[in-house]
Tab-separated table of C-alpha atoms in Angstrom:
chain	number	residue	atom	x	y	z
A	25	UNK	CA	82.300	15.597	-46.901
A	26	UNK	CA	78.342	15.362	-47.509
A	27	UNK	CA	77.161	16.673	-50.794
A	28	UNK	CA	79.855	17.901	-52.115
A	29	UNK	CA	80.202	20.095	-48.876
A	30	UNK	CA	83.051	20.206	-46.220
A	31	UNK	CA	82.447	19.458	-42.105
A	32	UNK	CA	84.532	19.571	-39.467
A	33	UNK	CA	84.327	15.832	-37.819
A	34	UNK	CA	82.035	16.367	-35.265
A	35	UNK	CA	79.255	18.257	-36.988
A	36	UNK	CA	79.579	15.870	-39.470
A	37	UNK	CA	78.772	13.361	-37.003
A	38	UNK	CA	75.864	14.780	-34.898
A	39	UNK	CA	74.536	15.654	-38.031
A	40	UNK	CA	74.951	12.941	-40.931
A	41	UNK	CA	76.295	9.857	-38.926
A	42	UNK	CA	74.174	7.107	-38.300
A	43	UNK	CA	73.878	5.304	-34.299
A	44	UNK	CA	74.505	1.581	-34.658
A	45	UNK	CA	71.789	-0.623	-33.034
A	46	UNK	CA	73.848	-2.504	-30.785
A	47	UNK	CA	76.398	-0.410	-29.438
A	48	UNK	CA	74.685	3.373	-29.998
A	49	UNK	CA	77.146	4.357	-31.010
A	50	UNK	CA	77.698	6.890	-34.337
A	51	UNK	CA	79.193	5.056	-37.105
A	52	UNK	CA	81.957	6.767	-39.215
A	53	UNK	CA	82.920	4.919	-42.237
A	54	UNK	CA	81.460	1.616	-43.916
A	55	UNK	CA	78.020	1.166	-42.305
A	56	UNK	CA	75.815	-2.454	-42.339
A	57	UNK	CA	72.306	-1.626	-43.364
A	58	UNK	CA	69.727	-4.611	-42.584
A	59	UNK	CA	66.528	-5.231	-40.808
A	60	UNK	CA	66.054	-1.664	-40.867
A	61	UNK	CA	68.410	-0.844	-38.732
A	62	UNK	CA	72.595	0.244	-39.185
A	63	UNK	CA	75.195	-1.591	-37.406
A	64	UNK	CA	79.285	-1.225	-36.883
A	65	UNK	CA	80.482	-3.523	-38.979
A	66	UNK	CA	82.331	-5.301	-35.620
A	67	UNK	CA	78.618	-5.033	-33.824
A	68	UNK	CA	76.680	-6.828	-36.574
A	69	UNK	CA	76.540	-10.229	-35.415
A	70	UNK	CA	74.652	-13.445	-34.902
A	71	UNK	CA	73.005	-12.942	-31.712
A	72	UNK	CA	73.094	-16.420	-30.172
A	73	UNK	CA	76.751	-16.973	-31.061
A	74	UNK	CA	78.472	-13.675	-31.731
A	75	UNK	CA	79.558	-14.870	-34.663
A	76	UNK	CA	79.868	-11.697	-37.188
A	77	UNK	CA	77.447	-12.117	-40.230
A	78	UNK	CA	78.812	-8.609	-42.499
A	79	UNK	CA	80.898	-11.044	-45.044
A	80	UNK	CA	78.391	-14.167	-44.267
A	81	UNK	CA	74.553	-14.561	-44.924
A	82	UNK	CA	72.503	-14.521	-42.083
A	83	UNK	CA	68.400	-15.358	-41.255
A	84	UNK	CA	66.169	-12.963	-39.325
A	85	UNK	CA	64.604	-15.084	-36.215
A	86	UNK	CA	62.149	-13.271	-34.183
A	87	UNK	CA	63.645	-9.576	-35.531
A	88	UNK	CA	66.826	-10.220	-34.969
A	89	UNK	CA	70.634	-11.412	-37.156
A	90	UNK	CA	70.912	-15.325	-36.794
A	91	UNK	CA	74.089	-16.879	-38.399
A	92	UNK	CA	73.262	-20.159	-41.439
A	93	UNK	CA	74.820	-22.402	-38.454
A	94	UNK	CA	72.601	-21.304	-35.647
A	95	UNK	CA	69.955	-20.992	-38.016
A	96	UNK	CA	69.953	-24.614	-39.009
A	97	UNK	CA	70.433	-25.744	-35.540
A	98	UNK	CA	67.491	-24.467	-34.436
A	99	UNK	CA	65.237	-25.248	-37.455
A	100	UNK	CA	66.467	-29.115	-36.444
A	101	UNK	CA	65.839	-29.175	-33.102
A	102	UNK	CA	62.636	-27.106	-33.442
A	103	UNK	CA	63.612	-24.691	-31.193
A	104	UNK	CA	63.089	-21.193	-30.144
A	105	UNK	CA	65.001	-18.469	-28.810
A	106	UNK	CA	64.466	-16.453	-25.719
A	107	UNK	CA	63.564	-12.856	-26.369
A	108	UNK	CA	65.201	-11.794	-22.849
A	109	UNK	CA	68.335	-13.652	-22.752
A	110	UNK	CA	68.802	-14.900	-25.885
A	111	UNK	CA	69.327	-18.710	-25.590
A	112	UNK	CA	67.225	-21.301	-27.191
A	113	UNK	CA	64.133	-22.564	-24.986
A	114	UNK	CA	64.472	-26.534	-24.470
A	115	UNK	CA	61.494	-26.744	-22.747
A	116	UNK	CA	57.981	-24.874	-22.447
A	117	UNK	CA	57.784	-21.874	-24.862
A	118	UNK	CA	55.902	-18.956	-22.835
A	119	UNK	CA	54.522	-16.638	-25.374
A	120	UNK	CA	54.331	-13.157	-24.163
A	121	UNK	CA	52.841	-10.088	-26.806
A	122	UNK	CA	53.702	-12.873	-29.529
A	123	UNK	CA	57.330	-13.161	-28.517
A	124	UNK	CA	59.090	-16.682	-26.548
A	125	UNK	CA	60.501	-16.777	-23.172
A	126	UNK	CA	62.049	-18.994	-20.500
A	127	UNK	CA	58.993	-19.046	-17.992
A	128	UNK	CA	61.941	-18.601	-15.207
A	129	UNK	CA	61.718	-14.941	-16.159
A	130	UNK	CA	58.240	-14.674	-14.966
A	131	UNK	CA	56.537	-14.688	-11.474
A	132	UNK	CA	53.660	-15.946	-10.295
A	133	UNK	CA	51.362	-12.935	-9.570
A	134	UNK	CA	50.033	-13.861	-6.089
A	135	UNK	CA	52.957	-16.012	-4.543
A	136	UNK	CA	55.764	-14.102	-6.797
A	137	UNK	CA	57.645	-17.489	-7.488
A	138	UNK	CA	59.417	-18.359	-10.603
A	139	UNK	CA	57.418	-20.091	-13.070
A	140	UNK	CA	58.226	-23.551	-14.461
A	141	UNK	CA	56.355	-25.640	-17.224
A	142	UNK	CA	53.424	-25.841	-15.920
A	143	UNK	CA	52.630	-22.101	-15.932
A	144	UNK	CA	48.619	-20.648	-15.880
A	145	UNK	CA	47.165	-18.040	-17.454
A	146	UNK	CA	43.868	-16.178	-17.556
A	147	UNK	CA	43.491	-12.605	-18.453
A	148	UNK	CA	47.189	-11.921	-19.894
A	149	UNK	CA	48.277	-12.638	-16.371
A	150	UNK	CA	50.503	-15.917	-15.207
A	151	UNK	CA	50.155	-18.331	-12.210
A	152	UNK	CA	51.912	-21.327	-11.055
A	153	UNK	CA	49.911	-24.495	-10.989
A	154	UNK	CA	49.492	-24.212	-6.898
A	155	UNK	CA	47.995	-20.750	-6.633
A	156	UNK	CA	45.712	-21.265	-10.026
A	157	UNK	CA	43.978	-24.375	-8.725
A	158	UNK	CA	43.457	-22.715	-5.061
A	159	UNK	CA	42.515	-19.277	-5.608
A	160	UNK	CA	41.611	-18.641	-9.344
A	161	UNK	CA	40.091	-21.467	-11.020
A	162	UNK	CA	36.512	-21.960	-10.063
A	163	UNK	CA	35.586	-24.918	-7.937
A	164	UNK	CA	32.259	-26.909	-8.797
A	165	UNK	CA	29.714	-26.594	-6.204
A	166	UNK	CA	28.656	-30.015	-6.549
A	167	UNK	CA	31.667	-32.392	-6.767
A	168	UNK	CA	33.950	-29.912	-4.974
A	169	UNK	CA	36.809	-30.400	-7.476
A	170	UNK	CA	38.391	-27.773	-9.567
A	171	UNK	CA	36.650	-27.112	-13.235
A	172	UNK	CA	39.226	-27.994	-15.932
A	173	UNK	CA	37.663	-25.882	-18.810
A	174	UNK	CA	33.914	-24.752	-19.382
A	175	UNK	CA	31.964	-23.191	-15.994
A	176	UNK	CA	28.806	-22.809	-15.307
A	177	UNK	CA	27.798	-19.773	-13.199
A	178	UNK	CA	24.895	-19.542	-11.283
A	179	UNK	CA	23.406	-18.767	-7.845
A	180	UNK	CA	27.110	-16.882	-7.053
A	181	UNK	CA	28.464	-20.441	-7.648
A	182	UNK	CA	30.259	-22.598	-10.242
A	183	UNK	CA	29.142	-25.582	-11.709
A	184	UNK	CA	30.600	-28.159	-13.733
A	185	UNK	CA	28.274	-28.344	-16.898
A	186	UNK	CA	27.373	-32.014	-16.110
A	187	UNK	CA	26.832	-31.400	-12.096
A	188	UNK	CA	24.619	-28.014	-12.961
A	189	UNK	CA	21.234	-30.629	-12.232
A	190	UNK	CA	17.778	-30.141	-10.768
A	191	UNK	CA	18.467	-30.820	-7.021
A	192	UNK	CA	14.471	-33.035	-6.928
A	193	UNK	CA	15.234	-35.090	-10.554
A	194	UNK	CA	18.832	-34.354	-11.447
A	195	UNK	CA	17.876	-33.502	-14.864
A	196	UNK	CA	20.736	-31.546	-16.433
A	197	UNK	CA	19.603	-27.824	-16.714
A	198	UNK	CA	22.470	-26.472	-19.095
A	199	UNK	CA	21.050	-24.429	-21.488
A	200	UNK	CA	17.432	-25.088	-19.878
A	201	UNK	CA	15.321	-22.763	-17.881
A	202	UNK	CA	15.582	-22.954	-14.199
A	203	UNK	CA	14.591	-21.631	-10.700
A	204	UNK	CA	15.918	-21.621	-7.740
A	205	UNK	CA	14.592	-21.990	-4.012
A	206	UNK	CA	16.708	-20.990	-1.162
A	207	UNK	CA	19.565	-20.819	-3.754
A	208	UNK	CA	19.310	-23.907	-5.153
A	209	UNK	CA	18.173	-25.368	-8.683
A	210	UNK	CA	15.074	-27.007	-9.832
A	211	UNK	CA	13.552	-27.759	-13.466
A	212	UNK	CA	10.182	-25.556	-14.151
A	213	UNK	CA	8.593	-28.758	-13.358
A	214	UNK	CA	9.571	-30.047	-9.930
A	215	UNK	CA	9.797	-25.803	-8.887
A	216	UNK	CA	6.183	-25.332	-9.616
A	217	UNK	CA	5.029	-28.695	-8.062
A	218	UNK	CA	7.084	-27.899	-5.100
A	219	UNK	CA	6.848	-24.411	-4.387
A	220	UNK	CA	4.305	-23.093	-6.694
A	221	UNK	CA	1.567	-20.702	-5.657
A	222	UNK	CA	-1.501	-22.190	-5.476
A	223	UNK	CA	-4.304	-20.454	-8.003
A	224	UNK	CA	-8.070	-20.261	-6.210
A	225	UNK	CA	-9.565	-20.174	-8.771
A	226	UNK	CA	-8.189	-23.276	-10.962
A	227	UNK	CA	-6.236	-24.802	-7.783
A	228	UNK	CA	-3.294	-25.881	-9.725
A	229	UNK	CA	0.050	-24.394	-8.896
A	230	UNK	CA	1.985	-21.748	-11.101
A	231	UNK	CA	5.729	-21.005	-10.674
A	232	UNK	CA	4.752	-17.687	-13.287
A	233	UNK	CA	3.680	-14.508	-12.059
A	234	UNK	CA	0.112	-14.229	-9.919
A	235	UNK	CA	-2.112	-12.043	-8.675
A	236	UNK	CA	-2.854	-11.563	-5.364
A	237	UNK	CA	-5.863	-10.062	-4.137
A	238	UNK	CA	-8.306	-9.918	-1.561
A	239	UNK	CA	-5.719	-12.743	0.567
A	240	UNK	CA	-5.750	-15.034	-2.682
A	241	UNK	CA	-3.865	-15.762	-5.417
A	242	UNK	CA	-5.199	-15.993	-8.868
A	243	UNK	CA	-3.338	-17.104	-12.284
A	244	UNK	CA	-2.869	-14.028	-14.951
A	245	UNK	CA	-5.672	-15.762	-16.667
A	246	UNK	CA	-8.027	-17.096	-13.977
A	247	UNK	CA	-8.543	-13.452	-12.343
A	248	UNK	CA	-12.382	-12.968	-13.571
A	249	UNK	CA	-15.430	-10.674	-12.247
A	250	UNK	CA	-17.948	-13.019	-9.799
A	251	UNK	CA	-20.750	-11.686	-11.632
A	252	UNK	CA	-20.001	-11.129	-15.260
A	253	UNK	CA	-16.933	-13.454	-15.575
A	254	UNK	CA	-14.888	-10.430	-16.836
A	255	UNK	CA	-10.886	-11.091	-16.959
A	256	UNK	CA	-9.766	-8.183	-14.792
A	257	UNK	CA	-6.622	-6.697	-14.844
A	258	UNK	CA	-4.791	-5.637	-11.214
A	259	UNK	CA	-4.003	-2.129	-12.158
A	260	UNK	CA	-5.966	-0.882	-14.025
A	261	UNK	CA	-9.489	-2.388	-13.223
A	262	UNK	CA	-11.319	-0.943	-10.262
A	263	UNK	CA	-11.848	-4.353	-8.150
A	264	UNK	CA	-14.521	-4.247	-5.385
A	265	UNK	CA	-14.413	-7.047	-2.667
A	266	UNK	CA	-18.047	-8.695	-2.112
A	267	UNK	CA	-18.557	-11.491	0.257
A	268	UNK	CA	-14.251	-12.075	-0.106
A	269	UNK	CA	-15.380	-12.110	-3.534
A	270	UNK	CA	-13.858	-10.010	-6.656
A	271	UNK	CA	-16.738	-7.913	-8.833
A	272	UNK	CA	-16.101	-5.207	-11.431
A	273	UNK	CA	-17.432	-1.967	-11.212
A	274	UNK	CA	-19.868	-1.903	-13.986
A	275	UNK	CA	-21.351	-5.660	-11.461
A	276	UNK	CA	-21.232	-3.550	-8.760
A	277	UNK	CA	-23.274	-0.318	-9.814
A	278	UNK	CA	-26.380	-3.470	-10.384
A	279	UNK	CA	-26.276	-3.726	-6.774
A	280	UNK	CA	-29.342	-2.329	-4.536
A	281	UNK	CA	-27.949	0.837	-2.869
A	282	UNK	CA	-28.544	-0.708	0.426
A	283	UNK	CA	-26.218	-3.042	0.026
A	284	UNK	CA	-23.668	-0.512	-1.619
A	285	UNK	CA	-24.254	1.442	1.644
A	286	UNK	CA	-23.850	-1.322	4.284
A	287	UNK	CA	-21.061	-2.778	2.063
A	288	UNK	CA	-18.949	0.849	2.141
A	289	UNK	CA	-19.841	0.979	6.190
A	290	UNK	CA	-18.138	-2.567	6.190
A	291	UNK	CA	-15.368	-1.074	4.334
A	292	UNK	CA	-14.818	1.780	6.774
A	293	UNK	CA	-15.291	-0.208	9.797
A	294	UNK	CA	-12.661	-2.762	8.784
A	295	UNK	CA	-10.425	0.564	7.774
A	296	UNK	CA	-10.689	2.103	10.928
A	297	UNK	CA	-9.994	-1.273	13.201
A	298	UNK	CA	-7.027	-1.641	11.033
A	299	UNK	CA	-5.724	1.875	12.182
A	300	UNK	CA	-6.923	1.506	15.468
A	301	UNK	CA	-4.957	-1.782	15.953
A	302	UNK	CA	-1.587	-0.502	13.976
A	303	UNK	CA	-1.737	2.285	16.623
A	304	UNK	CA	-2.625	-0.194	19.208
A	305	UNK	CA	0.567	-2.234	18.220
A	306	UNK	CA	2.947	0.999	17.374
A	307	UNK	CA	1.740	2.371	21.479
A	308	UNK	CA	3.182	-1.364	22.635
A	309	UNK	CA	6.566	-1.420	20.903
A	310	UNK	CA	7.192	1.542	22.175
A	311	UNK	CA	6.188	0.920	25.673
A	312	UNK	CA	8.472	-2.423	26.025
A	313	UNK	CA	11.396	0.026	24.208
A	314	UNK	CA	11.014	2.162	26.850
A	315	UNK	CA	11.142	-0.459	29.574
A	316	UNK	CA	14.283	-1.882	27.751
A	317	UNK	CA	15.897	1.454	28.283
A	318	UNK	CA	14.496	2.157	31.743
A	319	UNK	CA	15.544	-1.347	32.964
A	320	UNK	CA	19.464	-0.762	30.862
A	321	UNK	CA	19.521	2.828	32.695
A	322	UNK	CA	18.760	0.908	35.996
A	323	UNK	CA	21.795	-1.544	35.480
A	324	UNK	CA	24.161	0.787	34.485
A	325	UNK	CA	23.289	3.419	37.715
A	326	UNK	CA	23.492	-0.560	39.871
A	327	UNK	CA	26.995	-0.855	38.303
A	328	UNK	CA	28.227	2.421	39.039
A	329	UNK	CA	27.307	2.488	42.426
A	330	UNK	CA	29.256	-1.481	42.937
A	331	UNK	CA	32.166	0.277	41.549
A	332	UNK	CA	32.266	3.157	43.920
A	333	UNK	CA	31.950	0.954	46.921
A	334	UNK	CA	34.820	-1.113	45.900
């Protein structure tokens, strides 16, 4: 009966009965109602011992019926239990989407061993010691040793923080500007003593950014007209080359015309023994090409002909 209404015994069962949580099946009769779930009366039980908890308290450990004697023996022992096969963990406590487990029931995800105690993890996955150290954790480029917490990466290498030095001064460059040459690290300092371009107009070396015109560098800054001392700008000054020297065009116009003539002539001259000699050079490549080929072709018909005679 339900509501005052009469059902047969199995409508009233699809329909009204509730599924205990540990068997599934429908329970007919006195039900157990706690941690949100029903239970048989028989099925409602301490989970590490079995023990039945529906006329004894019980504690909820991890979501789940724990009898006061289990209970306690945990709490002294400082234990925890296994959310896969229910015993207590003695050992290491792997904690997986915030629940424990023996790390036996994982694997290591590149040799697929059993883990132990001294499990790895990066990324929500899990190694064993062995294939962490050789094939995930980063090695430092300097001391060749595996890097045990903080990495530094740079020039498609790892560093530890206090081997990441200047390769001419061994000044640590953590958190410093560097550059590099031939992939490896210098300060600002040593970099632009060593392998800075050399300004023509100041003649000190610069590891910034330079202009290069006319077959010279020149600092941002040191890049002036030769007649008016103008700071020119690469792109979007018109720069006219005079005696290998830069003038502006407003210097230029002062110039006699004859000079502005004989100086455009120059410009032509040099323009069209620069084509004439890429065309020159372009002719030649081809020709020893062809001779390459001709002489391969000759080898190969050589070849042929051995092998027909044998």
């Amino acid at each position: 009966e339900h509501e005052d209404r009469p059902y047969c015994h199995n409508c009233y069962t699809v329909n009204f009965a509730p599924m205990c949580f540990t068997c599934g099946g429908w329970v007919i009769g006195r039900v157990i109602e706690a941690l949100d779930v029903k239970w048989h009366p028989e099925c409602f039980g301490c989970y590490m011992c079995g023990a039945e908890l529906c006329e004894n308290g019980f504690f909820k450990h991890n979501g789940r019926p724990i009898c006061i004697d289990c209970h306690d023996l945990l709490k002294k022992r400082k234990m925890h239990i296994c959310n896969k096969c229910d015993t207590p963990i003695e050992d290491y406590v792997l904690w997986h989407l915030k629940e424990p487990y023996h790390p036996y029931h994982f694997s290591c995800q590149i040799c697929y061993k059993p883990l132990d105690s001294k499990i790895k993890e990066k990324d929500n996955t899990y190694y064993c010691q062995l294939c962490y150290d050789t094939e995930i954790q980063d090695v430092c480029a300097a001391c060749k040793k595996a890097i045990d917490g903080r990495a530094i990466k740079a020039v498609d290498k790892a560093w530890c923080p206090e081997h990441f030095v200047c390769y001419a001064c061994e000044r640590p460059l953590t958190g410093e500007k560097f550059m590099l040459h031939e992939k490896v690290p210098y300060c600002q300092f040593h970099y632009t003593k060593l392998f800075g371009v050399r300004c023509f107009y100041c003649d000190n070396r610069s590891s910034m950014q330079v202009i290069k015109v006319l077959n010279k560098n020149y600092c941002e800054n040191h890049f002036f007209c030769s007649g008016c001392d103008t700071l020119l700008e690469e792109q979007k000054s018109k720069v006219i080359e005079m005696d290998q020297k830069p003038y502006c065009r407003h210097c230029y116009d002062k110039f006699p015309a004859d000079m502005r003539r004989k100086l455009l002539e120059t410009a032509n001259a040099a323009a069209k023994n620069k084509k004439a000699t890429m065309k020159k050079d372009k002719e030649k490549k081809a020709s020893l090409k062809k001779k390459k080929e001709d002489k391969k072709k000759a080898d190969k018909e050589i070849m042929n002909a051995t092998q027909a005679a044998s």
